[in-house]
Each structure stands twice: as C-alpha cells, then as structure tokens.
Coordinates of C-alpha atoms in Angstrom, one line a residue:
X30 CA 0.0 0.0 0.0
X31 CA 1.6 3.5 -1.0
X32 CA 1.1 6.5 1.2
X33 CA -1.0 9.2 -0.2
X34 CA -3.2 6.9 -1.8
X35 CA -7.2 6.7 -1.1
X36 CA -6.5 3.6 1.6
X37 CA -4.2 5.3 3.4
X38 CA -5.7 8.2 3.5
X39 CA -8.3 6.7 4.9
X40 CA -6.3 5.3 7.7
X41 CA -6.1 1.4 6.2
X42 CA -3.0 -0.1 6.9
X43 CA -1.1 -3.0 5.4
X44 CA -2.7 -6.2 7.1
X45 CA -5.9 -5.2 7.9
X46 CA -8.6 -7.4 6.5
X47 CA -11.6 -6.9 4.1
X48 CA -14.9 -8.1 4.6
X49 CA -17.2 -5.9 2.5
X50 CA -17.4 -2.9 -0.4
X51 CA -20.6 -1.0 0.3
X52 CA -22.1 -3.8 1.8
X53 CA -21.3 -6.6 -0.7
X54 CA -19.1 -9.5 0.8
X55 CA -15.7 -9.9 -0.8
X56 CA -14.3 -14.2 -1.1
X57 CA -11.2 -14.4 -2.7
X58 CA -10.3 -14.5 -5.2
X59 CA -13.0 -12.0 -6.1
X60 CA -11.2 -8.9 -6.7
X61 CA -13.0 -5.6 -4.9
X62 CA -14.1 -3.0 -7.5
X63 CA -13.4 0.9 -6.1
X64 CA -14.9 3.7 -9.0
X65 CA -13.0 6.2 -9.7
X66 CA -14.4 9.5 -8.5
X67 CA -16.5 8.1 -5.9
X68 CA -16.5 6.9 -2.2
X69 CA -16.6 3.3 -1.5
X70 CA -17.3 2.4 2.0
X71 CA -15.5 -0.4 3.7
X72 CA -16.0 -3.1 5.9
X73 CA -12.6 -4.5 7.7
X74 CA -10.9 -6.1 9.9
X75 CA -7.3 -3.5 11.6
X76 CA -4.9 -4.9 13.1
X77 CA -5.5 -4.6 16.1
X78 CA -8.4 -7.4 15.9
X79 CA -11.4 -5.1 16.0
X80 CA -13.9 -4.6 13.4
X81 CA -14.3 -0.8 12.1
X82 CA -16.4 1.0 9.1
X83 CA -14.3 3.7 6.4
X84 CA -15.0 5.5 3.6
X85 CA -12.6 5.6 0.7
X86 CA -12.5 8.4 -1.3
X87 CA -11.0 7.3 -4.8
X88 CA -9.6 10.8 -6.5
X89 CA -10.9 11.2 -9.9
X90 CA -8.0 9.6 -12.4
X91 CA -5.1 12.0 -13.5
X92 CA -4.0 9.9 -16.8
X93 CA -6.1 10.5 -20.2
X94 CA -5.1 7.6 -21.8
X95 CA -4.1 5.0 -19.0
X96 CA -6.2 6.2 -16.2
X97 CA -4.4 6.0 -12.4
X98 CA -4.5 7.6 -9.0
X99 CA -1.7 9.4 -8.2
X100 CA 0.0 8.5 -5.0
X101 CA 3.0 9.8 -2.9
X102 CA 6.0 9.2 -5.8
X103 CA 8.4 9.0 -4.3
X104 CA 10.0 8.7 -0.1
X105 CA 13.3 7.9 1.3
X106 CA 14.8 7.5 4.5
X107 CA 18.4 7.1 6.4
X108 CA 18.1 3.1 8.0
X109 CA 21.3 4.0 10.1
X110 CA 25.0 2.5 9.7
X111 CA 25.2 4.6 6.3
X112 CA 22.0 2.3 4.5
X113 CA 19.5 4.1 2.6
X114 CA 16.1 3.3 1.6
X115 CA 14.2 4.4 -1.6
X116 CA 10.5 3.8 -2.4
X117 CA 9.3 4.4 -5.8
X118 CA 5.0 4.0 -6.1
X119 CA 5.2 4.6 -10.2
X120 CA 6.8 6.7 -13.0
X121 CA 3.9 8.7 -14.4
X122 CA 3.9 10.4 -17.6
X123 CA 5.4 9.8 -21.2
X124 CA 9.1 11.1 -19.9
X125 CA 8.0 11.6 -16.0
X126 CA 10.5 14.6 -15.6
X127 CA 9.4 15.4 -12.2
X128 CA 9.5 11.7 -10.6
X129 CA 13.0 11.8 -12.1
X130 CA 13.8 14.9 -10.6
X131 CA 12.2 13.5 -7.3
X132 CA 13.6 10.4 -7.5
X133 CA 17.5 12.5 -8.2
X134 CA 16.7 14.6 -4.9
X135 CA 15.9 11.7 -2.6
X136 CA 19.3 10.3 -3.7
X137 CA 20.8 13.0 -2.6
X138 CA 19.1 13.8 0.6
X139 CA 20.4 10.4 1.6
X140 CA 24.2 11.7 1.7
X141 CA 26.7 9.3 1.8
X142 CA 25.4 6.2 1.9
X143 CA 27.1 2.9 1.3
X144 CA 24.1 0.8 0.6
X145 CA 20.9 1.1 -0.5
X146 CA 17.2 -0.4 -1.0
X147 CA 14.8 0.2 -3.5
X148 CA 11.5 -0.8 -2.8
X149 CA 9.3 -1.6 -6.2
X150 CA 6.6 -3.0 -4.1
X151 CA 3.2 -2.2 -5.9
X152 CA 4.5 -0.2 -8.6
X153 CA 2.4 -0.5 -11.7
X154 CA 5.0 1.0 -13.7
X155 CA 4.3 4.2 -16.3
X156 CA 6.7 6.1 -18.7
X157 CA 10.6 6.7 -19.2
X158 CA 11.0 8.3 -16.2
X159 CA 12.3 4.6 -14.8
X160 CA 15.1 5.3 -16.7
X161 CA 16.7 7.9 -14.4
X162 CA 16.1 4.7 -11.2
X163 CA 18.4 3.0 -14.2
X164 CA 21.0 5.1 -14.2
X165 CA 20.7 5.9 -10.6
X166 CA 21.9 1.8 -10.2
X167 CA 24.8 2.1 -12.4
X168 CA 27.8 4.6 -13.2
X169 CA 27.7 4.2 -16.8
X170 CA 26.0 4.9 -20.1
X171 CA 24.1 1.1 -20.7
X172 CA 21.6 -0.2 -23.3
X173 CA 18.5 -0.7 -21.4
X174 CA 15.7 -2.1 -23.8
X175 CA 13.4 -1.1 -27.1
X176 CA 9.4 -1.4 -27.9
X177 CA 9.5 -2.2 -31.4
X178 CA 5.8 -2.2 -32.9
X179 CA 4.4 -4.9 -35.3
X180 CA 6.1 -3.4 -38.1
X181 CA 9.1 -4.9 -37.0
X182 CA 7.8 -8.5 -36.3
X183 CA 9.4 -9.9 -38.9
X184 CA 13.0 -8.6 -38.9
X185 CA 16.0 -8.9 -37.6
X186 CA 16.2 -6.9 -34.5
X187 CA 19.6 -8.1 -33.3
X188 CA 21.4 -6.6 -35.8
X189 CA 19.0 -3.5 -36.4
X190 CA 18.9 -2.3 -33.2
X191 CA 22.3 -0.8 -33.6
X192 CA 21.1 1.9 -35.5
X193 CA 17.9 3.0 -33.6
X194 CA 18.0 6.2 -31.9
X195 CA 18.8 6.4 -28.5
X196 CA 17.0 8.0 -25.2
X197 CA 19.7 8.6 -22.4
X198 CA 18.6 11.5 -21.1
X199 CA 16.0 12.9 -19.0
X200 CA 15.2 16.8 -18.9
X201 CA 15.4 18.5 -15.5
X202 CA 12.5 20.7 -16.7
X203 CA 9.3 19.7 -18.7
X204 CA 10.0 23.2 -20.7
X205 CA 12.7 21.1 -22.6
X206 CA 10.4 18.5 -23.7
X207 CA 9.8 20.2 -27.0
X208 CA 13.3 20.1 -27.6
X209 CA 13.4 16.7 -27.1
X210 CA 10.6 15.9 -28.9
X211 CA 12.0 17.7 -32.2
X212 CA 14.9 15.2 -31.1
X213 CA 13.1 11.8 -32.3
X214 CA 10.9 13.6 -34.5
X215 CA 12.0 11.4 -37.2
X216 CA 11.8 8.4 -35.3
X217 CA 8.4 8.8 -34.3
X218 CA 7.1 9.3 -38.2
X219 CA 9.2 6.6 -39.4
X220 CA 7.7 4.9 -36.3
X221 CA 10.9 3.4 -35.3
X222 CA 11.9 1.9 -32.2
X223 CA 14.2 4.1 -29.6
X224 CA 16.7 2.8 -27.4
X225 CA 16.6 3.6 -23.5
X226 CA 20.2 3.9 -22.1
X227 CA 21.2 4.7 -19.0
X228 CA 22.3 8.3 -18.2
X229 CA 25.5 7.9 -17.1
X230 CA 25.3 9.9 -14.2
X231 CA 28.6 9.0 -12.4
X232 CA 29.9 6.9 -9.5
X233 CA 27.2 6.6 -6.4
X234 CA 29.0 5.5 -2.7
X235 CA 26.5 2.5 -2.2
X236 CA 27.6 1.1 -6.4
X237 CA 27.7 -2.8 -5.9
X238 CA 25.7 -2.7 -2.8
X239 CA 21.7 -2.5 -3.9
X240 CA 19.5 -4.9 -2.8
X241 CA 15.9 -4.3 -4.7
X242 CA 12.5 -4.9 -3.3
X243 CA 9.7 -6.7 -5.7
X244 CA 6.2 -8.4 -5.2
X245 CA 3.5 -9.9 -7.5
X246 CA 2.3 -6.2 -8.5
X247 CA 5.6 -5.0 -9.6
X248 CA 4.7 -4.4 -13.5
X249 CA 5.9 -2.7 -16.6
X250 CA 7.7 -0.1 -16.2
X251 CA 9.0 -1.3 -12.9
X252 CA 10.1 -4.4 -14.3
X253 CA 11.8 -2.8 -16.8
X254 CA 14.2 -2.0 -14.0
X255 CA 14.0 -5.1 -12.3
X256 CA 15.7 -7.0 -15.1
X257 CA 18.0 -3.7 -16.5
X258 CA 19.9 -4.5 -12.4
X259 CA 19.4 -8.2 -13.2
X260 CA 20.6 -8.8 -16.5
X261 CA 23.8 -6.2 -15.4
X262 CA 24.2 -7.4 -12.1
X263 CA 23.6 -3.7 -10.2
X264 CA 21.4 -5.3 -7.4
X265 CA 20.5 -8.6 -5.8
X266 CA 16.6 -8.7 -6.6
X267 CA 14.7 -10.2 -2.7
X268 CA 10.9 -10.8 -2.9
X269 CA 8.2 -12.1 -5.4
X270 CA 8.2 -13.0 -8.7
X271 CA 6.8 -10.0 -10.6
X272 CA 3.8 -9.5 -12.6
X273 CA 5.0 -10.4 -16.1
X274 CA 3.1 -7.8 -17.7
X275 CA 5.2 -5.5 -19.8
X276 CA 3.5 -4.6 -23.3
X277 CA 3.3 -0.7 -24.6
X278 CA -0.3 0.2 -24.7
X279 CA -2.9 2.7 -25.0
X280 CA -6.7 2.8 -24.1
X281 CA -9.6 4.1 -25.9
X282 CA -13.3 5.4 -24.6
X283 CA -15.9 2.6 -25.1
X284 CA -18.7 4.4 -23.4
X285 CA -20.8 4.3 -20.3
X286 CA -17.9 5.4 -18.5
X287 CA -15.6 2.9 -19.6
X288 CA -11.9 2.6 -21.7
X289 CA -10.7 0.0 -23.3
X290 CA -6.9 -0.6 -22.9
X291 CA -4.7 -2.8 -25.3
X292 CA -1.5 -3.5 -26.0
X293 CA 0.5 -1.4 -29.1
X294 CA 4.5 -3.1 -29.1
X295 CA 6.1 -5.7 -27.3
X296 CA 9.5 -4.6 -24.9
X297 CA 12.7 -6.4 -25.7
X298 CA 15.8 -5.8 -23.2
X299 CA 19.4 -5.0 -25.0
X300 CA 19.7 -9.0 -24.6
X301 CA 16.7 -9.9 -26.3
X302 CA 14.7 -10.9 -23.5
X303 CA 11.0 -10.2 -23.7
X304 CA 9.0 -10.1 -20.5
X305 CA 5.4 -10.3 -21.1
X306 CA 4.0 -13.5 -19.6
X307 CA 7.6 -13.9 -18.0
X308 CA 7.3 -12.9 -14.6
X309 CA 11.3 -12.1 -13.2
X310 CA 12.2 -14.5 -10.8
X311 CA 13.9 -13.0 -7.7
X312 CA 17.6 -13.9 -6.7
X313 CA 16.0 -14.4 -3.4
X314 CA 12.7 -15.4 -2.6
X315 CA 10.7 -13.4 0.1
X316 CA 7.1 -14.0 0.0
X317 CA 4.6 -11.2 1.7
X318 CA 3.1 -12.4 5.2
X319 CA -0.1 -10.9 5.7
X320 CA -0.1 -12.3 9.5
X321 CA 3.5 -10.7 9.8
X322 CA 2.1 -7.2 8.5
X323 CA -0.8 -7.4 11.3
X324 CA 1.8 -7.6 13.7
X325 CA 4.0 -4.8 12.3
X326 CA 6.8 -7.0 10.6
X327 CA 7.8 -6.4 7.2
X328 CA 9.3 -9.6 6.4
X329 CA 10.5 -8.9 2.5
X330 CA 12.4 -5.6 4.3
X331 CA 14.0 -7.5 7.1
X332 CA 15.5 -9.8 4.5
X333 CA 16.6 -7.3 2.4
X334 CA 18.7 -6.0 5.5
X335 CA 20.0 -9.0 6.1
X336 CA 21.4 -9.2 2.7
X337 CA 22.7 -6.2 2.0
X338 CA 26.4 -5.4 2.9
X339 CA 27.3 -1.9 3.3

C-alpha cells in the first residue's frame, strides 16, 4: 500500500482485512471494485483485531489515456549504519520529468550512503521516467531495452537495433520536452523503435551494494528495471516473482464510462529478452506475510537487511 493513496488516507493499513465494499461481501479470489471519483465504504478487519467502518474516497484519475490515482512518488529514508532506503510508487507520464527529478533529490538527501534499498513494491509501472532509477543503479552509459511495434515482427532486431535512436537523457525541466521531442521527431514518423540507455550519471557511494524490493504487483515499467539490475548485475533482486506484464499500450473510450486498454508493441531488453508473460524470478525469494504485517513486521524488508552489505 503507497502513502497518499485513497486507503491510506483513509487510515487502512497493510494487514488489515476486508470483509465488505458497500455492503457486498468480498471471497477471494474475487477482486474488490473501487470507482474512480467516488466513495466506496469499507467493511474491515485493523490490526488490532477489531472490526471498524471507512470510507474511501478514490480521487478522480489524472491519466487520459491510461487512467491511475496518483499517489505519494516517491520517499526515502536514512536506515542508520550509512544504509538508505528508496520507495518508488510509479513513474507517471510519457518522460516523468518530475518523478525523475524526485527520485535524483531523494538520492541526494540520503548523503553518503554505502548501501541502499529500492522498494518496487506495488508499482504499476508508467513512462521513461524509470530510466533515471536506471541510471541511478549504475555509473555508466548502458543499453537498457526497445518497444519495437508490429512493423518490426518480422525482422532482424539483433542486428538493427544498432542503429535505432537512442534516449539517455532525462530533462530537469518539462520546458525542454519540445526540444526533445523535435529530437526523435524522425523516429516517431518513421515509427521506429528508440533505445533507452542509462544516463550515465557518475559513480554513487552505495555502487555494488543495492539490494531491490519486488512483489506480485511489480509491473511494466517497474520491471523494466527489475531485469536492466538483473541482467547487469547492479542489485541482488529479494521478494516475489513480478507481474509479467510489460506490453506498450494505450486505451480508448468505449462508453458508459468505460476505456478499453490494449496493447500497441512488445519490450525487448538490450539481450533480447521479452518479459510479457515472463514474470522475473527474484535472486531471493521473500514472500509477503499478511499475518506478519498485522503484527507490524515487514518480512521482505527485514530480508533485504540481512542481505545487503554496506
């Protein structure tokens, strides 16, 4: 659950139980339904044993296309004995300059660390801004991965990918977008695939000592990370397998209040691996303990502490 979202506003915490949405009993695997723009009341069960009423108000979306509810991006903290910790709820918009730019601040604010933890946890992915977590992982300028369309089905990517543009930089400001979109203007009539590689940004103090935090709702673009520090070897990965879902797509009004969403290009990673129906294994298993979470103990943390060496 990500702070600043309509359950925790709310006051519901992770653990707690629920029984019923507007009077309507939910049996897994039954999946609750909250609208979008309205309050939901809720039947649960805290943590402290005790049945209690809330209302959820669900914020009306902020995406156009791929409508979401904007939580608290992005939060860090010091862990003590020089170990930072990083949690990243999603990477909204087409380039996310201002999670990046978030996400670059928090780093900083941390000071010199020599270890750190990112926590994917229940991120449901978004746009390019992941590509600045990227870079934030690793020193160096790296390949990260393409969305060719069903143009390119048929050819031979492993040779043509050497000549697609690249993307290895993120604006600080969203008043250089236009610059950037003049950039790939080409690209984008020719409709051809671009190249995310990391930014470079320099050495970090915790390099070689990440340990990232995953679960079964970790999805597209968050995965896109997960395997970029995989497939490199920037981080040892502790948690669930991920969600396996990691196809471009769009969404389109259908009436009576609905959008239909489908997908537009597959993801490949510089090593050809395509995650869609692939959920990434962790290096190390950690599987979320609801009964743990009652009590106030975040299992998949704990384990990530014990891993990591600073």
């Amino acid at each position: 659950m990500h702070d600043g979202g309509a359950a925790a506003l709310a006051g519901i915490e992770s653990g707690n139980i629920l029984l019923r949405v507007d009077g309507k009993e939910i049996v897994p695997p039954q999946h609750p339904v909250f609208p979008m723009g309205l309050t939901s009341t809720l039947d649960i069960v805290a943590n402290d044993g005790n049945e209690r009423t809330v209302s959820v108000n669900v914020s009306r979306p902020k995406g156009k296309k791929l409508q979401f509810v904007e939580p608290t991006l992005v939060q860090s903290k010091n862990l003590g004995d020089r170990l930072g910790y990083l949690k990243v709820a999603m990477f909204p918009g087409m380039i996310g300059v201002e999670v990046s730019n978030a996400m670059s601040d928090a780093v900083a604010e941390l000071g010199n660390i020599g270890g750190l933890i990112v926590d994917l946890r229940g991120n449901t992915g978004g746009g390019a801004g992941a590509l600045r977590l990227m870079s934030l992982m690793t020193p160096d300028r790296v390949p990260v991965g393409y969305a060719p369309n069903k143009r390119w089905a048929k050819r031979d990517l492993a040779t043509a990918k050497a000549g697609f543009p690249r993307l290895g930089k993120i604006p600080t400001s969203k008043g250089a977008l236009w610059l950037l979109g003049l950039r790939f203007l080409p690209a984008l009539i020719t409709k051809s695939p671009i190249v995310l590689e990391s930014e470079g940004l320099g050495p970090k103090p915790y390099d070689g000592s990440i340990v990232l935090l995953v679960d079964r709702h970790t999805a597209s673009a968050a995965e896109m990370v997960t395997i970029f520090a995989k497939e490199n070897k920037l981080a040892t990965i502790v948690g669930e397998k991920t969600a396996g879902r990691l196809l471009s797509a769009t969404s389109v009004k259908v009436g009576h209040g609905f959008r239909l969403a489908f997908p537009t290009g597959a993801y490949y990673t510089w090593n050809g691996t395509a995650l869609e129906g692939s959920p990434i294994e962790p290096d190390v298993a950690a599987n979320f303990s609801w009964q743990e979470r009652r009590n106030g103990v975040d299992g998949q943390l704990q384990k990530a502490l014990e891993l990591i060496a600073v």
